Short mmCIF file of C-alpha atoms in Angstrom, two decimals:
data_model
loop_
_atom_site.label_atom_id
_atom_site.label_comp_id
_atom_site.label_asym_id
_atom_site.label_seq_id
_atom_site.Cartn_x
_atom_site.Cartn_y
_atom_site.Cartn_z
CA UNK A 4 5.11 4.84 21.00
CA UNK A 5 8.55 3.76 22.22
CA UNK A 6 11.44 3.46 19.80
CA UNK A 7 14.71 1.52 19.86
CA UNK A 8 17.07 0.38 17.14
CA UNK A 9 20.35 0.69 15.30
CA UNK A 10 21.71 3.50 13.17
CA UNK A 11 19.37 6.41 12.48
CA UNK A 12 17.40 6.55 9.24
CA UNK A 13 14.70 8.89 7.99
CA UNK A 14 12.06 6.69 9.64
CA UNK A 15 13.76 6.95 13.04
CA UNK A 16 10.63 8.25 14.78
CA UNK A 17 6.87 8.49 14.47
CA UNK A 18 5.99 11.43 12.22
CA UNK A 19 2.58 12.27 13.63
CA UNK A 20 0.21 11.20 16.42
CA UNK A 21 -3.43 11.63 15.35
CA UNK A 22 -6.05 11.32 18.08
CA UNK A 23 -9.72 12.03 18.64
CA UNK A 24 -12.57 12.48 16.20
CA UNK A 25 -11.92 11.92 12.46
CA UNK A 26 -11.79 15.60 11.51
CA UNK A 27 -9.41 16.40 14.38
CA UNK A 28 -7.16 13.49 13.37
CA UNK A 29 -7.03 14.88 9.85
CA UNK A 30 -6.23 18.40 11.01
CA UNK A 31 -3.37 17.09 13.13
CA UNK A 32 -1.96 15.14 10.19
CA UNK A 33 -2.32 18.12 7.87
CA UNK A 34 -0.62 20.52 10.26
CA UNK A 35 2.22 18.19 11.25
CA UNK A 36 2.97 17.11 7.68
CA UNK A 37 2.05 20.33 5.87
CA UNK A 38 5.40 20.82 4.19
CA UNK A 39 5.51 17.22 2.99
CA UNK A 40 1.91 17.33 1.75
CA UNK A 41 2.56 20.44 -0.31
CA UNK A 42 5.74 18.88 -1.68
CA UNK A 43 3.78 15.74 -2.61
CA UNK A 44 1.28 17.84 -4.55
CA UNK A 45 4.11 19.67 -6.33
CA UNK A 46 5.71 16.32 -7.25
CA UNK A 47 2.72 15.41 -9.43
CA UNK A 48 4.33 17.57 -12.10
CA UNK A 49 7.05 14.88 -12.37
CA UNK A 50 4.63 11.91 -12.11
CA UNK A 51 4.53 10.59 -15.66
CA UNK A 52 1.28 8.57 -15.37
CA UNK A 53 -0.49 11.67 -14.04
CA UNK A 54 0.83 13.93 -16.80
CA UNK A 55 0.03 11.54 -19.64
CA UNK A 56 -3.65 12.56 -19.69
CA UNK A 57 -2.81 16.28 -19.90
CA UNK A 58 -3.67 17.79 -23.29
CA UNK A 59 -0.68 19.48 -24.90
CA UNK A 60 -2.54 22.75 -25.18
CA UNK A 61 -3.62 22.88 -21.52
CA UNK A 62 -1.31 24.60 -18.99
CA UNK A 63 -0.24 22.27 -16.20
CA UNK A 64 -1.67 24.34 -13.33
CA UNK A 65 -5.06 24.49 -15.00
CA UNK A 66 -4.90 20.76 -15.78
CA UNK A 67 -4.14 19.90 -12.15
CA UNK A 68 -6.92 22.19 -10.93
CA UNK A 69 -9.45 20.57 -13.26
CA UNK A 70 -8.41 17.03 -12.26
CA UNK A 71 -8.60 17.99 -8.57
CA UNK A 72 -12.12 19.33 -9.05
CA UNK A 73 -13.08 16.09 -10.77
CA UNK A 74 -11.59 14.00 -7.93
CA UNK A 75 -13.65 15.95 -5.40
CA UNK A 76 -16.80 15.58 -7.50
CA UNK A 77 -16.31 11.85 -8.14
CA UNK A 78 -14.95 10.68 -4.79
CA UNK A 79 -16.77 13.04 -2.43
CA UNK A 80 -20.34 11.63 -2.63
CA UNK A 81 -19.42 7.93 -2.13
CA UNK A 82 -17.07 8.79 0.72
CA UNK A 83 -19.69 10.89 2.47
CA UNK A 84 -22.17 8.03 2.06
CA UNK A 85 -20.02 4.96 2.81
CA UNK A 86 -16.88 6.22 4.59
CA UNK A 87 -18.01 9.28 6.52
CA UNK A 88 -15.11 9.12 8.98
CA UNK A 89 -12.54 8.96 6.19
CA UNK A 90 -14.24 11.82 4.39
CA UNK A 91 -13.95 13.92 7.56
CA UNK A 92 -10.29 13.01 7.88
CA UNK A 93 -9.68 14.18 4.32
CA UNK A 94 -11.39 17.48 5.06
CA UNK A 95 -9.24 17.81 8.19
CA UNK A 96 -6.04 17.05 6.28
CA UNK A 97 -6.93 19.76 3.74
CA UNK A 98 -7.67 22.32 6.44
CA UNK A 99 -4.61 21.42 8.50
CA UNK A 100 -2.34 21.57 5.45
CA UNK A 101 -3.97 24.83 4.26
CA UNK A 102 -4.81 23.24 0.94
CA UNK A 103 -7.95 22.90 -1.15
CA UNK A 104 -10.09 19.83 -0.53
CA UNK A 105 -9.83 18.96 -4.23
CA UNK A 106 -6.05 18.69 -4.07
CA UNK A 107 -6.22 16.29 -1.13
CA UNK A 108 -8.95 14.22 -2.77
CA UNK A 109 -6.81 14.06 -5.91
CA UNK A 110 -3.81 12.64 -4.07
CA UNK A 111 -6.00 10.08 -2.30
CA UNK A 112 -7.75 9.05 -5.52
CA UNK A 113 -4.52 8.35 -7.44
CA UNK A 114 -4.13 4.99 -5.66
CA UNK A 115 -7.21 3.59 -7.39
CA UNK A 116 -7.01 5.55 -10.65
CA UNK A 117 -3.47 4.40 -11.43
CA UNK A 118 -4.22 0.74 -10.62
CA UNK A 119 -6.76 0.27 -13.41
CA UNK A 120 -6.02 -1.62 -16.61
CA UNK A 121 -8.68 -1.62 -19.30
CA UNK A 122 -9.07 -2.49 -22.97
CA UNK A 123 -5.57 -3.93 -23.15
CA UNK A 124 -4.21 -0.39 -22.82
CA UNK A 125 -2.45 -0.73 -19.53
CA UNK A 126 -1.80 2.10 -17.12
CA UNK A 127 0.60 0.89 -14.42
CA UNK A 128 -0.55 0.33 -10.88
CA UNK A 129 1.20 2.57 -8.34
CA UNK A 130 3.84 0.00 -7.45
CA UNK A 131 4.88 -3.58 -7.04
CA UNK A 132 5.42 -5.29 -3.62
CA UNK A 133 6.20 -8.66 -1.99
CA UNK A 134 4.88 -9.99 1.32
CA UNK A 135 5.49 -13.10 3.45
CA UNK A 136 3.64 -14.34 6.54
CA UNK A 137 4.87 -17.13 8.81
CA UNK A 138 3.67 -18.69 12.05
CA UNK A 139 4.04 -21.86 14.12
CA UNK A 140 6.41 -24.36 12.53
CA UNK A 141 7.67 -21.85 9.95
CA UNK A 142 8.49 -19.18 12.54
CA UNK A 143 11.72 -19.70 14.47
CA UNK A 144 10.18 -18.12 17.57
CA UNK A 145 6.69 -19.47 16.99
CA UNK A 146 5.37 -15.91 16.76
CA UNK A 147 3.44 -14.89 13.65
CA UNK A 148 5.42 -12.45 11.49
CA UNK A 149 4.58 -10.49 8.35
CA UNK A 150 7.53 -9.15 6.36
CA UNK A 151 7.10 -7.09 3.23
CA UNK A 152 8.79 -4.94 0.60
CA UNK A 153 6.98 -1.85 -0.62
CA UNK A 154 8.03 -1.27 -4.23
CA UNK A 155 7.06 2.14 -5.46
CA UNK A 156 8.21 5.16 -7.42
CA UNK A 157 11.31 6.71 -5.79
CA UNK A 158 9.66 10.09 -6.45
CA UNK A 159 7.17 9.35 -3.65
CA UNK A 160 9.61 7.99 -1.05
CA UNK A 161 10.32 11.38 0.60
CA UNK A 162 6.64 11.61 1.55
CA UNK A 163 6.42 8.30 3.44
CA UNK A 164 5.42 8.62 7.05
CA UNK A 165 4.78 6.61 10.20
CA UNK A 166 1.55 7.53 11.94
CA UNK A 167 0.27 6.72 15.42
CA UNK A 168 -3.54 6.68 15.02
CA UNK A 169 -5.72 6.91 18.13
CA UNK A 170 -9.34 7.26 16.96
CA UNK A 171 -11.91 8.05 19.62
CA UNK A 172 -13.88 4.88 20.25
CA UNK A 173 -11.58 2.78 18.03
CA UNK A 174 -8.36 0.79 18.31
CA UNK A 175 -5.01 2.52 18.30
CA UNK A 176 -2.75 1.57 15.37
CA UNK A 177 0.74 2.11 13.99
CA UNK A 178 0.39 2.96 10.29
CA UNK A 179 2.76 3.19 7.35
CA UNK A 180 1.29 5.66 4.86
CA UNK A 181 2.06 8.69 2.68
CA UNK A 182 1.77 12.25 4.04
CA UNK A 183 -1.49 13.30 2.29
CA UNK A 184 -3.19 9.89 2.59
CA UNK A 185 -6.02 9.32 5.07
CA UNK A 186 -5.84 5.54 4.75
CA UNK A 187 -3.05 3.13 5.67
CA UNK A 188 -0.81 1.17 3.32
CA UNK A 189 0.20 -1.12 6.18
CA UNK A 190 -0.62 -1.15 9.87
CA UNK A 191 -0.83 -3.02 13.16
CA UNK A 192 -3.30 -2.16 15.90
CA UNK A 193 -3.04 -2.42 19.67
CA UNK A 194 -4.54 -5.94 19.62
CA UNK A 195 -1.88 -7.17 17.20
CA UNK A 196 -4.08 -7.29 14.10
CA UNK A 197 -1.81 -6.57 11.13
CA UNK A 198 -2.72 -5.76 7.53
CA UNK A 199 -0.30 -5.02 4.68
CA UNK A 200 -1.38 -3.92 1.21
CA UNK A 201 0.05 -4.97 -2.17
CA UNK A 202 -1.48 -3.55 -5.33
CA UNK A 203 -3.09 -5.86 -7.92
CA UNK A 204 -3.85 -5.45 -11.62
CA UNK A 205 -7.61 -5.85 -12.03
CA UNK A 206 -9.86 -5.04 -14.97
CA UNK A 207 -13.36 -5.13 -13.47
CA UNK A 208 -15.06 -1.76 -13.19
CA UNK A 209 -17.23 -0.33 -10.46
CA UNK A 210 -18.46 3.08 -9.44
CA UNK A 211 -15.77 5.11 -7.66
CA UNK A 212 -15.58 4.52 -3.93
CA UNK A 213 -12.96 4.50 -1.20
CA UNK A 214 -9.44 3.35 -2.12
CA UNK A 215 -8.49 0.10 -0.40
CA UNK A 216 -6.09 1.92 1.93
CA UNK A 217 -9.09 3.57 3.58
CA UNK A 218 -10.73 0.19 4.19
CA UNK A 219 -7.46 -1.00 5.73
CA UNK A 220 -7.38 1.95 8.14
CA UNK A 221 -11.02 1.42 9.14
CA UNK A 222 -10.46 -2.31 9.72
CA UNK A 223 -7.51 -1.57 12.00
CA UNK A 224 -9.72 0.80 14.02
CA UNK A 225 -12.56 -1.73 14.32
CA UNK A 226 -11.29 -5.32 14.25
CA UNK A 227 -9.08 -7.48 16.49
CA UNK A 228 -8.71 -10.67 14.42
CA UNK A 229 -8.01 -11.65 10.82
CA UNK A 230 -11.55 -13.03 10.45
CA UNK A 231 -13.17 -9.80 11.70
CA UNK A 232 -10.96 -7.61 9.53
CA UNK A 233 -11.53 -9.70 6.40
CA UNK A 234 -15.29 -9.72 6.89
CA UNK A 235 -15.33 -5.95 7.39
CA UNK A 236 -13.20 -5.14 4.35
CA UNK A 237 -15.11 -7.55 2.12
CA UNK A 238 -18.40 -5.92 3.14
CA UNK A 239 -17.30 -2.42 2.16
CA UNK A 240 -17.48 -0.70 -1.24
CA UNK A 241 -13.99 -0.21 -2.65
CA UNK A 242 -12.18 1.08 -5.71
CA UNK A 243 -9.22 -0.83 -7.14
CA UNK A 244 -7.46 -4.16 -6.74
CA UNK A 245 -5.21 -5.42 -3.99
CA UNK A 246 -3.74 -8.30 -2.03
CA UNK A 247 -3.84 -7.88 1.74
CA UNK A 248 -1.56 -9.99 3.94
CA UNK A 249 -3.13 -10.35 7.38
CA UNK A 250 -2.09 -11.76 10.76
CA UNK A 251 -3.25 -11.52 14.36
CA UNK A 252 -1.91 -12.20 17.83
CA UNK A 253 -3.58 -15.63 17.97
CA UNK A 254 -1.50 -16.81 15.02
CA UNK A 255 -4.07 -16.67 12.24
CA UNK A 256 -2.63 -15.65 8.88
CA UNK A 257 -4.46 -15.10 5.60
CA UNK A 258 -4.27 -13.33 2.25
CA UNK A 259 -7.34 -11.36 1.21
CA UNK A 260 -7.54 -10.82 -2.56
CA UNK A 261 -9.67 -7.90 -3.72
CA UNK A 262 -10.97 -6.22 -6.83
CA UNK A 263 -13.61 -3.53 -7.13
CA UNK A 264 -16.34 -6.20 -7.32
CA UNK A 265 -14.89 -9.43 -5.91
CA UNK A 266 -13.06 -10.77 -2.88
CA UNK A 267 -11.69 -14.09 -1.67
CA UNK A 268 -9.78 -15.10 1.46
CA UNK A 269 -6.86 -17.51 1.11
CA UNK A 270 -5.36 -19.34 4.11
CA UNK A 271 -2.36 -21.71 4.27
CA UNK A 272 -2.82 -25.28 3.13
CA UNK A 273 -3.45 -27.77 5.98
CA UNK A 274 -0.24 -28.36 7.91
CA UNK A 275 1.46 -25.36 6.33
CA UNK A 276 2.31 -22.23 8.29
CA UNK A 277 3.42 -19.89 5.51
CA UNK A 278 1.87 -17.61 2.90
CA UNK A 279 3.42 -15.24 0.38
CA UNK A 280 2.32 -13.10 -2.53
CA UNK A 281 3.57 -10.38 -4.83
CA UNK A 282 1.10 -8.62 -7.16
CA UNK A 283 -0.30 -11.68 -8.95
CA UNK A 284 -3.65 -13.03 -7.78
CA UNK A 285 -3.92 -16.70 -6.77
CA UNK A 286 -7.64 -17.29 -6.15
CA UNK A 287 -9.58 -18.58 -9.15
CA UNK A 288 -12.48 -16.15 -8.74
CA UNK A 289 -10.15 -13.16 -8.66
CA UNK A 290 -7.99 -14.34 -11.54
CA UNK A 291 -11.07 -14.02 -13.76
CA UNK A 292 -10.82 -10.22 -13.36
CA UNK A 293 -7.03 -9.95 -13.34
CA UNK A 294 -5.14 -8.40 -16.24
CA UNK A 295 -4.81 -11.16 -18.88
CA UNK A 296 -1.51 -13.03 -18.92
CA UNK A 297 -0.54 -11.58 -22.29
CA UNK A 298 -1.45 -7.95 -21.57
CA UNK A 299 1.43 -5.55 -22.14
CA UNK A 300 2.03 -1.96 -21.20
CA UNK A 301 1.45 0.14 -24.31
CA UNK A 302 1.57 3.78 -25.35
CA UNK A 303 -0.68 4.80 -22.44
CA UNK A 304 1.98 3.65 -19.97
CA UNK A 305 5.23 5.42 -18.97
CA UNK A 306 8.07 4.99 -21.43
CA UNK A 307 10.09 2.68 -19.15
CA UNK A 308 7.29 0.09 -19.08
CA UNK A 309 6.09 0.03 -22.68
CA UNK A 310 6.22 -3.35 -24.34
CA UNK A 311 6.55 -5.27 -21.09
CA UNK A 312 4.04 -7.85 -19.92
CA UNK A 313 1.97 -6.44 -17.04
CA UNK A 314 2.35 -9.54 -14.84
CA UNK A 315 5.96 -10.41 -15.73
CA UNK A 316 7.60 -9.01 -12.60
CA UNK A 317 4.93 -10.36 -10.23
CA UNK A 318 5.15 -13.84 -11.73
CA UNK A 319 8.95 -13.97 -11.58
CA UNK A 320 9.03 -12.68 -8.00
CA UNK A 321 6.41 -15.29 -7.03
CA UNK A 322 8.53 -18.01 -8.61
CA UNK A 323 11.67 -16.85 -6.82
CA UNK A 324 9.92 -16.63 -3.44
CA UNK A 325 8.52 -20.13 -3.96
CA UNK A 326 12.05 -21.44 -4.52
CA UNK A 327 13.56 -19.57 -1.58
CA UNK A 328 10.82 -20.40 0.90
CA UNK A 329 10.13 -23.95 -0.22
CA UNK A 330 13.52 -25.17 0.93
CA UNK A 331 13.74 -22.99 4.05
CA UNK A 332 13.19 -24.18 7.58
CA UNK A 333 11.79 -22.03 10.39
CA UNK A 334 12.41 -18.34 9.73
CA UNK A 335 13.10 -15.40 12.02
CA UNK A 336 13.17 -11.68 11.29
CA UNK A 337 16.71 -11.75 9.89
CA UNK A 338 15.93 -14.76 7.68
CA UNK A 339 12.87 -13.02 6.26
CA UNK A 340 14.88 -9.84 5.70
CA UNK A 341 17.44 -11.87 3.74
CA UNK A 342 14.73 -13.45 1.57
CA UNK A 343 13.23 -10.05 0.77
CA UNK A 344 16.70 -8.66 -0.01
CA UNK A 345 17.24 -11.33 -2.67
CA UNK A 346 18.59 -10.25 -6.08
CA UNK A 347 17.97 -13.52 -7.88
CA UNK A 348 20.04 -16.68 -8.43
CA UNK A 349 22.82 -14.68 -10.11
CA UNK A 350 22.70 -11.85 -7.57
CA UNK A 351 21.90 -9.20 -10.19
CA UNK A 352 19.26 -6.71 -9.01
CA UNK A 353 16.68 -5.66 -11.55
CA UNK A 354 13.05 -5.13 -12.49
CA UNK A 355 11.98 -8.67 -11.61
CA UNK A 356 14.02 -9.43 -8.45
CA UNK A 357 12.38 -9.68 -5.03
CA UNK A 358 14.35 -6.64 -3.90
CA UNK A 359 13.47 -4.54 -6.91
CA UNK A 360 15.91 -2.10 -8.52
CA UNK A 361 14.06 -1.35 -11.72
CA UNK A 362 13.88 1.28 -14.39
CA UNK A 363 10.50 2.40 -13.04
CA UNK A 364 9.77 0.84 -9.61
CA UNK A 365 12.20 0.23 -6.78
CA UNK A 366 11.94 -1.31 -3.33
CA UNK A 367 11.60 1.86 -1.30
CA UNK A 368 10.54 0.54 2.12
CA UNK A 369 11.01 -2.65 4.14
CA UNK A 370 8.72 -3.48 7.06
CA UNK A 371 8.22 -6.36 9.50
CA UNK A 372 5.28 -6.82 11.89
CA UNK A 373 5.15 -8.98 15.03
CA UNK A 374 1.49 -9.20 16.13
CA UNK A 375 2.02 -11.07 19.39
CA UNK A 376 4.72 -8.78 20.80
CA UNK A 377 3.19 -5.65 19.14
CA UNK A 378 6.47 -4.69 17.46
CA UNK A 379 7.19 -3.17 14.05
CA UNK A 380 10.57 -2.97 12.28
CA UNK A 381 10.68 -0.33 9.56
CA UNK A 382 13.18 1.09 7.08
CA UNK A 383 12.54 3.50 4.23
CA UNK A 384 15.23 1.91 2.08
CA UNK A 385 15.74 -1.00 -0.33
CA UNK A 386 15.55 -4.33 1.50
CA UNK A 387 19.17 -5.06 0.61
CA UNK A 388 20.31 -1.92 2.46
CA UNK A 389 17.66 -1.70 5.16
CA UNK A 390 18.69 -0.86 8.73
CA UNK A 391 15.41 -1.37 10.53
CA UNK A 392 14.20 0.68 13.45
CA UNK A 393 12.08 -1.10 16.02
CA UNK A 394 8.84 0.50 17.21
CA UNK A 395 6.84 -0.87 20.13
CA UNK A 396 3.09 -0.30 20.18
#
């Protein structure tokens, strides 16, 4: 992986190169990122959604141990059955990091557990996010581009990593993920296939299975086109809701909307070469299992979110992106960066601006993917202050 760019940032190089069989890839990740993985586990003490289920009488260390055992018991069997390679990677990460398997399963299960909203008692999904895909007439260079903000808890930002995955018998990929995570939040493989992952608020229930990030990583290892990747992900059991922005080197772009039980692929309208989404679902079938429009965060949510409508930020960011992109001509990387750095019509950053500076979530990473030229621009910073590094696959 070659690297060029401007001023150095924390994401100024690839953090780990994982190659070979799944278990060996996990061991490499665990060894290389051991310090960060242990720090991520320790940070759960400060993660309010995680602590809210802890009984007052139960010591924290015992609580975490019990939850880790439950994560291993609940997630282990479906992973061994349906995602054997990912299960082996988790075991490798645990061994490489010198950590119990339960602790690693716990950190991988949080993605799905925290994205559930049930019985109008909303627990917040792990983050927000905004993504844009352009091609053809809407791309200044004609090349397809995906640009996205990853809005998450600042507590987790120190554990972000860039991973060069080289699975034996699969496609090499450049992944954005978190140190203990086997899956990929975003990634582009050697054929140019790109997938980025926004969380969604869904209320349909299914038996626990692999978090969506694991399906993303497997699709990058197997597929070369948007169609192949979408078909693969839709065919797999999954746990949680999400919106995947997808592009390939041939110029196909699509948004795949997912819940635990449903999926639908959305492509641009005829004659249009642009797609965007935040965390609000657009497809009719998926909206049937989305958090209701009036659902609010209540006493089961962190203090900063209580009383707010669950979909308020996503809807306002969608509306702002529609206004910004509707009047725009062809866009290049800098234009897309400017859109994603937007702080609203009055230039006041906040909870509902595209570049989010909220009381709970913030834009913590900014990434751009160029499938045809196999380039990625990445910054672990708010979009408004991002100084991207360029990585060439």
